[in-house]
CSV table of C-alpha atoms in Angstrom, one decimal:
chain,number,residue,atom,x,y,z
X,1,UNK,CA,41.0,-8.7,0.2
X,2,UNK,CA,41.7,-12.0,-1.3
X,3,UNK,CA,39.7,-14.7,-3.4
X,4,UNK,CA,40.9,-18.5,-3.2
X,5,UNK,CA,39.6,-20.2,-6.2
X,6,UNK,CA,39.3,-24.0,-6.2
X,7,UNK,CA,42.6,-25.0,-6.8
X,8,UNK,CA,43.4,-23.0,-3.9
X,9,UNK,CA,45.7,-19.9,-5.5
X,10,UNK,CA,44.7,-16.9,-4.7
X,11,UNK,CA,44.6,-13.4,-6.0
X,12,UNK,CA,43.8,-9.8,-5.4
X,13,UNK,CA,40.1,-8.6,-6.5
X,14,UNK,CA,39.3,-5.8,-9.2
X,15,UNK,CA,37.7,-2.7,-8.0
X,16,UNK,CA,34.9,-3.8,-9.3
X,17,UNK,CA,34.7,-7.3,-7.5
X,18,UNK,CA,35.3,-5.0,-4.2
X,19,UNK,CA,32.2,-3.3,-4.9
X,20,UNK,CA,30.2,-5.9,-5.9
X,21,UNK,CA,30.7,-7.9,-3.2
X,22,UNK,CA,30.2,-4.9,-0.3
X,23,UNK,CA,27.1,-3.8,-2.4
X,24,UNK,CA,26.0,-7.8,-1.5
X,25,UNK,CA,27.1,-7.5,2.2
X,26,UNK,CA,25.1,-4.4,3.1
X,27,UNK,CA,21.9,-5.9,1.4
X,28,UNK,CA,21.8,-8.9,3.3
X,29,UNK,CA,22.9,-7.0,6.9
X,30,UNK,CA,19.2,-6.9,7.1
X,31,UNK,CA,19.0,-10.9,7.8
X,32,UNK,CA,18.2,-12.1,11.1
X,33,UNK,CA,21.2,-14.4,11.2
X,34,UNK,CA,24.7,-13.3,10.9
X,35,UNK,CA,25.7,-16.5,8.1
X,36,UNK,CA,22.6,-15.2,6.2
X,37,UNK,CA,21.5,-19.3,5.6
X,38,UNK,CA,21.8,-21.8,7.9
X,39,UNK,CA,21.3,-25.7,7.4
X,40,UNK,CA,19.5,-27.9,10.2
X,41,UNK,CA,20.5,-31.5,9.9
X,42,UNK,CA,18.0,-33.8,11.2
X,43,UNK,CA,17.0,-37.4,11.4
X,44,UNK,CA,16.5,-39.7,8.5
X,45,UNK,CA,19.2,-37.3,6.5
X,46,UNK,CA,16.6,-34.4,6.6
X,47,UNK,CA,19.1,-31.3,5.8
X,48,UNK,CA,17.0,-28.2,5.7
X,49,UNK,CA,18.6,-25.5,3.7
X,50,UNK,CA,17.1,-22.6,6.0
X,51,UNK,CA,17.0,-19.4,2.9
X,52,UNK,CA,13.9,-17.5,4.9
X,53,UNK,CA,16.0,-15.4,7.4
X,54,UNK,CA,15.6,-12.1,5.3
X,55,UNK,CA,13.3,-9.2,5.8
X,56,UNK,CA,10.3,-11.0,5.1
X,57,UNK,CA,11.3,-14.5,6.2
X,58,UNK,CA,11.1,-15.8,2.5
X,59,UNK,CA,14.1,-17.3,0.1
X,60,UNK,CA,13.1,-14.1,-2.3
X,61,UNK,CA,14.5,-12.1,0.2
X,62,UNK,CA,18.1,-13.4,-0.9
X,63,UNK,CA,18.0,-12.5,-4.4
X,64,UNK,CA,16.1,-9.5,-4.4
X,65,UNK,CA,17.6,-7.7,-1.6
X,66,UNK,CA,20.6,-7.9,-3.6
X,67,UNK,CA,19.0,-6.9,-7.2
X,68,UNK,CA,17.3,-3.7,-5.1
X,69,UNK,CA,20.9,-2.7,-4.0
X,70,UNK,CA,22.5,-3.3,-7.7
X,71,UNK,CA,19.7,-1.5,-9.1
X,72,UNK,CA,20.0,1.2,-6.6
X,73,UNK,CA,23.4,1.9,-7.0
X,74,UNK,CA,23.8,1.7,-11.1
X,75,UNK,CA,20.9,3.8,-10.9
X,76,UNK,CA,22.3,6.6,-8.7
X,77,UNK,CA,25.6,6.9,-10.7
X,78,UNK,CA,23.5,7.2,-14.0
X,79,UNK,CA,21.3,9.9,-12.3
X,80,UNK,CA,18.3,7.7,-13.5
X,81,UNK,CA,15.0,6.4,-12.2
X,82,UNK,CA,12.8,3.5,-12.6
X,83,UNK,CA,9.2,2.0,-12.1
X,84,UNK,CA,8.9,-1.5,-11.0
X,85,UNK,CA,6.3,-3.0,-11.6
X,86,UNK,CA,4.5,-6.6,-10.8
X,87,UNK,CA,2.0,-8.9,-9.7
X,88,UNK,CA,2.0,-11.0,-6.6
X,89,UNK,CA,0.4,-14.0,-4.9
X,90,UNK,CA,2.3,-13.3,-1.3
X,91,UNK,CA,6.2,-13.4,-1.3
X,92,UNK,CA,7.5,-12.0,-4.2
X,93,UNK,CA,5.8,-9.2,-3.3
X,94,UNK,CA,7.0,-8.2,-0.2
X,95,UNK,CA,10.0,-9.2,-0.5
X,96,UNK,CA,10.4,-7.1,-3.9
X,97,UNK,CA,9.3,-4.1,-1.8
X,98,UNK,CA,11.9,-4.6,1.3
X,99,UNK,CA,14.7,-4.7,-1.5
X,100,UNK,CA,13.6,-1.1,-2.6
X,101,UNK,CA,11.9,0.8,-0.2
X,102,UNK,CA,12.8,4.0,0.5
X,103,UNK,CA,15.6,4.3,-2.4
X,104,UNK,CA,15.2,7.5,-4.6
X,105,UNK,CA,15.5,6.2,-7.7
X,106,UNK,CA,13.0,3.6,-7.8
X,107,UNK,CA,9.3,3.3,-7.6
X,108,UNK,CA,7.7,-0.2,-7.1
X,109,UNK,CA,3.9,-0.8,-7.8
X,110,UNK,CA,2.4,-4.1,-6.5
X,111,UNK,CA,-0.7,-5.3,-7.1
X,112,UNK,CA,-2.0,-8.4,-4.8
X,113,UNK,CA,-5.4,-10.2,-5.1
X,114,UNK,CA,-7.8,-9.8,-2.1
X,115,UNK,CA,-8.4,-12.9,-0.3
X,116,UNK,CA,-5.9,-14.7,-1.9
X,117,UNK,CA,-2.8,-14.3,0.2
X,118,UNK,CA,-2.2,-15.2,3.8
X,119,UNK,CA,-3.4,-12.6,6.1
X,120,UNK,CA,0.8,-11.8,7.1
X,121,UNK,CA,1.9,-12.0,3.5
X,122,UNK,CA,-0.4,-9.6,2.6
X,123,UNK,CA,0.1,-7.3,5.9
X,124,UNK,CA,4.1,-7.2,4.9
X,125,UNK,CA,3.1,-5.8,1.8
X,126,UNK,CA,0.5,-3.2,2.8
X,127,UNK,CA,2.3,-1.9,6.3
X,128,UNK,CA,5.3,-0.9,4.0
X,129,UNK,CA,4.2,3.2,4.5
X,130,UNK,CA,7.1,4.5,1.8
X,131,UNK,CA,6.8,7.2,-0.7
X,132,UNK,CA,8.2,5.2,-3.5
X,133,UNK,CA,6.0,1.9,-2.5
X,134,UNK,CA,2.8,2.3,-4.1
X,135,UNK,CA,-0.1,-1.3,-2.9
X,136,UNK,CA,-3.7,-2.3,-4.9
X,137,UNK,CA,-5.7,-4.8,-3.7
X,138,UNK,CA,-7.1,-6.2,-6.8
X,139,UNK,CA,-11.0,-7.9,-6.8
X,140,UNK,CA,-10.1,-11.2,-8.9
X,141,UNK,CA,-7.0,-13.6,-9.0
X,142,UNK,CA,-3.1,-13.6,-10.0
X,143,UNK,CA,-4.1,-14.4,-13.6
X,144,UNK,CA,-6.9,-11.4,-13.6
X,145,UNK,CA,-4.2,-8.9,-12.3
X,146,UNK,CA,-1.4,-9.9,-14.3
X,147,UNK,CA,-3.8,-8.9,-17.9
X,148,UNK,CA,-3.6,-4.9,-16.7
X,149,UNK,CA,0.3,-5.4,-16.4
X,150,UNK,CA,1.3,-7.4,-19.6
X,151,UNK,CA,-0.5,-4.6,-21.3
X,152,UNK,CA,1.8,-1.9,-19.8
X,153,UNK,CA,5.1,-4.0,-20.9
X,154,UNK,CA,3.3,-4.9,-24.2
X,155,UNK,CA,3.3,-0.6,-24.8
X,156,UNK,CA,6.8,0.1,-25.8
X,157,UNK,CA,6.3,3.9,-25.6
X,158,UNK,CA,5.4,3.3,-22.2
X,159,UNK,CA,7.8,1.8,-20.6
X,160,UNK,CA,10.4,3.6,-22.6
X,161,UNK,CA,9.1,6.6,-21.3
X,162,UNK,CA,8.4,5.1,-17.7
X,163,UNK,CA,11.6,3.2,-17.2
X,164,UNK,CA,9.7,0.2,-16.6
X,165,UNK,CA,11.1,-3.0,-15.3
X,166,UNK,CA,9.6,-6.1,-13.2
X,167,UNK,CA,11.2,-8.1,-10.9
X,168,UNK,CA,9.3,-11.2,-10.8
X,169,UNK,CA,10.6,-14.5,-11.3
X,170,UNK,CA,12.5,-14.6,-14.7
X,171,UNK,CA,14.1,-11.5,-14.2
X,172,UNK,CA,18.1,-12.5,-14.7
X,173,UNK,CA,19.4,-10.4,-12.0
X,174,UNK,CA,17.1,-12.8,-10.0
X,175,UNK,CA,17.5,-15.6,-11.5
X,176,UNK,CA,21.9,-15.4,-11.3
X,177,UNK,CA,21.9,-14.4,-7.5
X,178,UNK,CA,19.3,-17.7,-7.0
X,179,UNK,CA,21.8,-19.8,-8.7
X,180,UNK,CA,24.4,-19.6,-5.8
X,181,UNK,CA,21.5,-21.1,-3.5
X,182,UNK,CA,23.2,-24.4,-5.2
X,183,UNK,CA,26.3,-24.0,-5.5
X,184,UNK,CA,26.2,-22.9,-1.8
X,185,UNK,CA,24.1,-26.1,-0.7
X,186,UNK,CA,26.8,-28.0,-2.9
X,187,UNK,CA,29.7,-27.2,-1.3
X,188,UNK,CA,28.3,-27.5,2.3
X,189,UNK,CA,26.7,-30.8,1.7
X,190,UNK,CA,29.3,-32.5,-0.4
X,191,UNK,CA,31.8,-35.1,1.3
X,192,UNK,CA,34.0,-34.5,-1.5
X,193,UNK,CA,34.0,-32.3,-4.1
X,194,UNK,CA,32.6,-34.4,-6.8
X,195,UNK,CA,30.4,-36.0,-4.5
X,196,UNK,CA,26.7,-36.3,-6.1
X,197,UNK,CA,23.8,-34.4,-3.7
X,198,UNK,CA,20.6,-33.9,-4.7
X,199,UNK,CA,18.9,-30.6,-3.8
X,200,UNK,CA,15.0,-31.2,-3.4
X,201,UNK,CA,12.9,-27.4,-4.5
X,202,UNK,CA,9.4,-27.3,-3.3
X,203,UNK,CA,8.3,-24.9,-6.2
X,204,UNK,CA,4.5,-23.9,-7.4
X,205,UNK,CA,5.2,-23.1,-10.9
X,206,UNK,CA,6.9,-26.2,-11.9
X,207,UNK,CA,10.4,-24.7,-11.3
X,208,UNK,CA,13.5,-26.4,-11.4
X,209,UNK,CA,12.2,-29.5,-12.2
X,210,UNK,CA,14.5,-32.8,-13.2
X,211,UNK,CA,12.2,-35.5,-11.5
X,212,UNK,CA,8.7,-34.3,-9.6
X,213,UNK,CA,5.4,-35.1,-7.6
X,214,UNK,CA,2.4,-33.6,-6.7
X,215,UNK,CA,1.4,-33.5,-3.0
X,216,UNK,CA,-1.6,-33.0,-1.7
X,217,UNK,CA,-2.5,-30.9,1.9
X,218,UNK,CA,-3.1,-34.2,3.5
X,219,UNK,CA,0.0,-35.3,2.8
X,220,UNK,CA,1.9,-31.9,3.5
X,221,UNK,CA,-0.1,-32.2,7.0
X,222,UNK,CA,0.9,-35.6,7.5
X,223,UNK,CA,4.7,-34.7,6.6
X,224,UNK,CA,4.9,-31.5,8.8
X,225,UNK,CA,3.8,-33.6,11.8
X,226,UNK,CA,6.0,-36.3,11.6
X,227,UNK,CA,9.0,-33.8,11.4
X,228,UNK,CA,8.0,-32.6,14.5
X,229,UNK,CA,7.5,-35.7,16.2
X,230,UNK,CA,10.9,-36.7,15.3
X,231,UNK,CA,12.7,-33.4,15.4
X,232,UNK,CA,11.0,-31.0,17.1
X,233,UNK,CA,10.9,-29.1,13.9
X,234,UNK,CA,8.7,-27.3,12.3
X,235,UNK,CA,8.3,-26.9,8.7
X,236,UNK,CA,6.3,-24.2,6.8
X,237,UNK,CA,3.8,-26.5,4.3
X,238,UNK,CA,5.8,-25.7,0.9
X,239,UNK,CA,8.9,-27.1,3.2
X,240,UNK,CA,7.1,-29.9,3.4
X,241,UNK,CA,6.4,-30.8,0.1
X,242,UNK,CA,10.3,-31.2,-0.6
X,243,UNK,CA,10.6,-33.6,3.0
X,244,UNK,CA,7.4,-35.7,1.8
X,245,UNK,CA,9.6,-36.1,-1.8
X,246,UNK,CA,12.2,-37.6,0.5
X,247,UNK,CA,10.1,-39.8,2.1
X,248,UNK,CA,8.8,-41.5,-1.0
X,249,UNK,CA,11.5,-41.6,-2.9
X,250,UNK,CA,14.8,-43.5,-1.9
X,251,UNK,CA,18.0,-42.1,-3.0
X,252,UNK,CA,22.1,-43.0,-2.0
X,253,UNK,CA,22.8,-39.3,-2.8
X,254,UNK,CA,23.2,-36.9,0.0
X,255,UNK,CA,20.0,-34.4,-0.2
X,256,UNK,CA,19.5,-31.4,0.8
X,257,UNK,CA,15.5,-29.4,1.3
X,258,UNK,CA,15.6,-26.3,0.4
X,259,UNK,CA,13.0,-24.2,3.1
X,260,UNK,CA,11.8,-21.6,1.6
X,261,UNK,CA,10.0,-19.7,4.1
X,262,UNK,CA,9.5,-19.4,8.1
X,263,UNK,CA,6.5,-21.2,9.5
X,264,UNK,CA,5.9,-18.2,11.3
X,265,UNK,CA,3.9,-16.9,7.9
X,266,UNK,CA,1.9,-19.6,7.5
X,267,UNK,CA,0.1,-20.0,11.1
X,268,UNK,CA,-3.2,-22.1,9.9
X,269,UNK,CA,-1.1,-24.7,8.2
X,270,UNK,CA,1.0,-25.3,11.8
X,271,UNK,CA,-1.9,-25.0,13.9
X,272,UNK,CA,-4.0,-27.8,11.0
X,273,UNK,CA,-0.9,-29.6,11.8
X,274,UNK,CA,-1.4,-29.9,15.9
X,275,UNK,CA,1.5,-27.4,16.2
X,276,UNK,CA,1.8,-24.7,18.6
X,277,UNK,CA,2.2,-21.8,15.6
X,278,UNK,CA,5.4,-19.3,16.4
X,279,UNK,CA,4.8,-15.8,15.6
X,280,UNK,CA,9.1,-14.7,15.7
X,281,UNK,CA,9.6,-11.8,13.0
X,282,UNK,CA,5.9,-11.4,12.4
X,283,UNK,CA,3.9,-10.6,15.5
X,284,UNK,CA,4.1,-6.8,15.3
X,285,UNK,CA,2.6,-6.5,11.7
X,286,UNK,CA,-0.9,-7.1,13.5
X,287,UNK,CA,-0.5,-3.2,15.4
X,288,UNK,CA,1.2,-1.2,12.2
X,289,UNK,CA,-1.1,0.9,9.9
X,290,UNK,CA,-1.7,-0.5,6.5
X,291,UNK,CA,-1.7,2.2,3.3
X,292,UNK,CA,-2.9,0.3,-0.5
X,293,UNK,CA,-5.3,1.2,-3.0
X,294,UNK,CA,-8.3,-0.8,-4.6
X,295,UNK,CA,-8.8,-2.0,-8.3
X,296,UNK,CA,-12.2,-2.8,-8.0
X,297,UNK,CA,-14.5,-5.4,-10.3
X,298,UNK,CA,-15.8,-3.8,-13.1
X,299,UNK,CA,-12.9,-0.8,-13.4
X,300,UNK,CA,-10.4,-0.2,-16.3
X,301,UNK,CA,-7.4,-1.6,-14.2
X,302,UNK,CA,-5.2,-0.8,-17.3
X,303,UNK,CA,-5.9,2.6,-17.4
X,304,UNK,CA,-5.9,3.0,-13.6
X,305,UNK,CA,-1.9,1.6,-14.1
X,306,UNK,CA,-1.5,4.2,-16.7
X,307,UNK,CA,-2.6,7.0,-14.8
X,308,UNK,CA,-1.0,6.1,-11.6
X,309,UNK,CA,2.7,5.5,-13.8
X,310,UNK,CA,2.2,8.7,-15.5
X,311,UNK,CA,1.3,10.4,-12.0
X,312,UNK,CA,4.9,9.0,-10.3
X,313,UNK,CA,7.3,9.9,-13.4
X,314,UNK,CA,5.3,13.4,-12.7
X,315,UNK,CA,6.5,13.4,-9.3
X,316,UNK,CA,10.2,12.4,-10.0
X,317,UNK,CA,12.3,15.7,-9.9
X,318,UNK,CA,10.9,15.7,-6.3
X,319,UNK,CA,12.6,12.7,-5.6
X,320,UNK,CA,15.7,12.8,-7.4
């Protein structure tokens, strides 16, 4: 195996670049597409970085298929185990669960808000029937449920004792596997190398962010039906948000949108939008039995988290 730098010499990788870079190949063999990311070029310089052909037809899919196997296999050669633990409004989520399910030496807990994700992002989470993948529904919001789970990583002697990690968004593993995203939309956009493109992020947490704006549904509506009018293609609504950037602001740069999920999960947005929804990679969730817990108004959510992290590292010589 060879690796060509930029200046084009070439030489032959450590055994420990080997083994990185397989442990990478069979996480994303899972991805609907063989090139893992595709880019769509469409009218009026509309190049949609595609990053939702993973498991759960999100961009999270991308990085934390990958930190699942790394963890996985530094895990199995130290004879260790972990908890992972973390809060979710929809993708991270799911995603975070396909990139460890069924591995031995982790256990993931998720808790989710009712209500308050999309009826598939919350079926991809709760059809996952794993030993090691433990769901609650939580009564309240993102912000309620992430107060039971800052107080577990605020207990040292707990997650000493627990192994526990999260995997959420500033998590570095995460956060160096996301950086390719643009150096990979670089190079494939580029004329020459040197060439300025600008790489549009639709992001909800004020990610990434050189130059922004706020866009409201109407406008993410508007934008996802003009797209198809044009292109006969559809956009999921955070898509959209980048494409309605485009539209208002002018630029000589070559851009390019990153998409970071599949319409197919967000079927009321489509259909709001006069578009016939597509259901590819999600229809079967529907059928599947579901397996979760609650956390109910009024419990000790804390001490439910507690109980149920004691109760797995109980349970590990079982599994290991």
């Amino acid at each position: 195996m060879k690796y060509c730098s930029t200046r084009g010499q070439e030489r032959n990788l450590t055994f420990e670049e080997v083994l990185f870079s397989d442990i990478i190949i069979s996480c994303l063999k899972r991805f609907r597409i063989p090139e893992v990311v595709r880019i769509e070029k469409l009218k009026g310089g509309l190049n949609i970085i595609e990053l939702f052909h993973g498991t759960t037809l999100a961009f999270k899919d991308l990085a934390l298929s990958v930190v699942g196997g790394l963890i996985d296999h530094y895990l199995s050669k130290r004879n260790k185990h972990i908890i992972i633990l973390i809060g979710t409004s929809g993708d991270t989520g799911s995603a975070a669960i396909e990139g460890v399910r069924g591995r031995k030496g982790i256990d993931i807990v998720v808790l989710l808000p009712d209500g308050r994700c999309s009826v598939i992002q919350e079926l991809q989470m709760t059809t996952v029937i794993e030993d090691n993948v433990h769901i609650y529904k939580v009564e309240g919001t993102s912000d309620d449920l992430d107060e039971p789970i800052k107080q577990c990583f605020g207990d040292q002697k707990l997650v000493s004792k627990h192994n526990l990690i999260s995997i959420n968004s500033i998590n570095w593993g995460r956060i160096m596997l996301q950086v390719a995203h643009f150096f990979f939309s670089y190079y494939q956009l580029c004329s020459d190398v040197g060439a300025p493109v600008e790489i549009v992020v639709p992001t909800g947490a004020a990610g990434n962010i050189t130059d922004s704006m706020v866009v409201s549904d109407t406008a993410i509506t508007t934008t996802m039906k003009t797209v198809y009018a044009e292109n006969k293609y559809i956009l999921c609504p955070h898509t959209a948000t980048a494409v309605y950037y485009h539209h208002q602001r002018n630029s000589d740069a070559t851009r390019g949108f990153i998409a970071t999920a599949s319409p197919a999960k967000f079927p009321e947005a489509v259909a709001k939008a006069d578009i016939y929804p597509i259901t590819d990679g999600v229809e079967h969730l529907q059928d599947l039995p579901t397996k979760f817990l609650w956390m109910r108004k009024g419990e000790d959510w804390h001490s439910i988290l507690c109980a149920k992290i004691e109760n797995i590292t109980k349970n590990i010589d079982i599994k290991v």
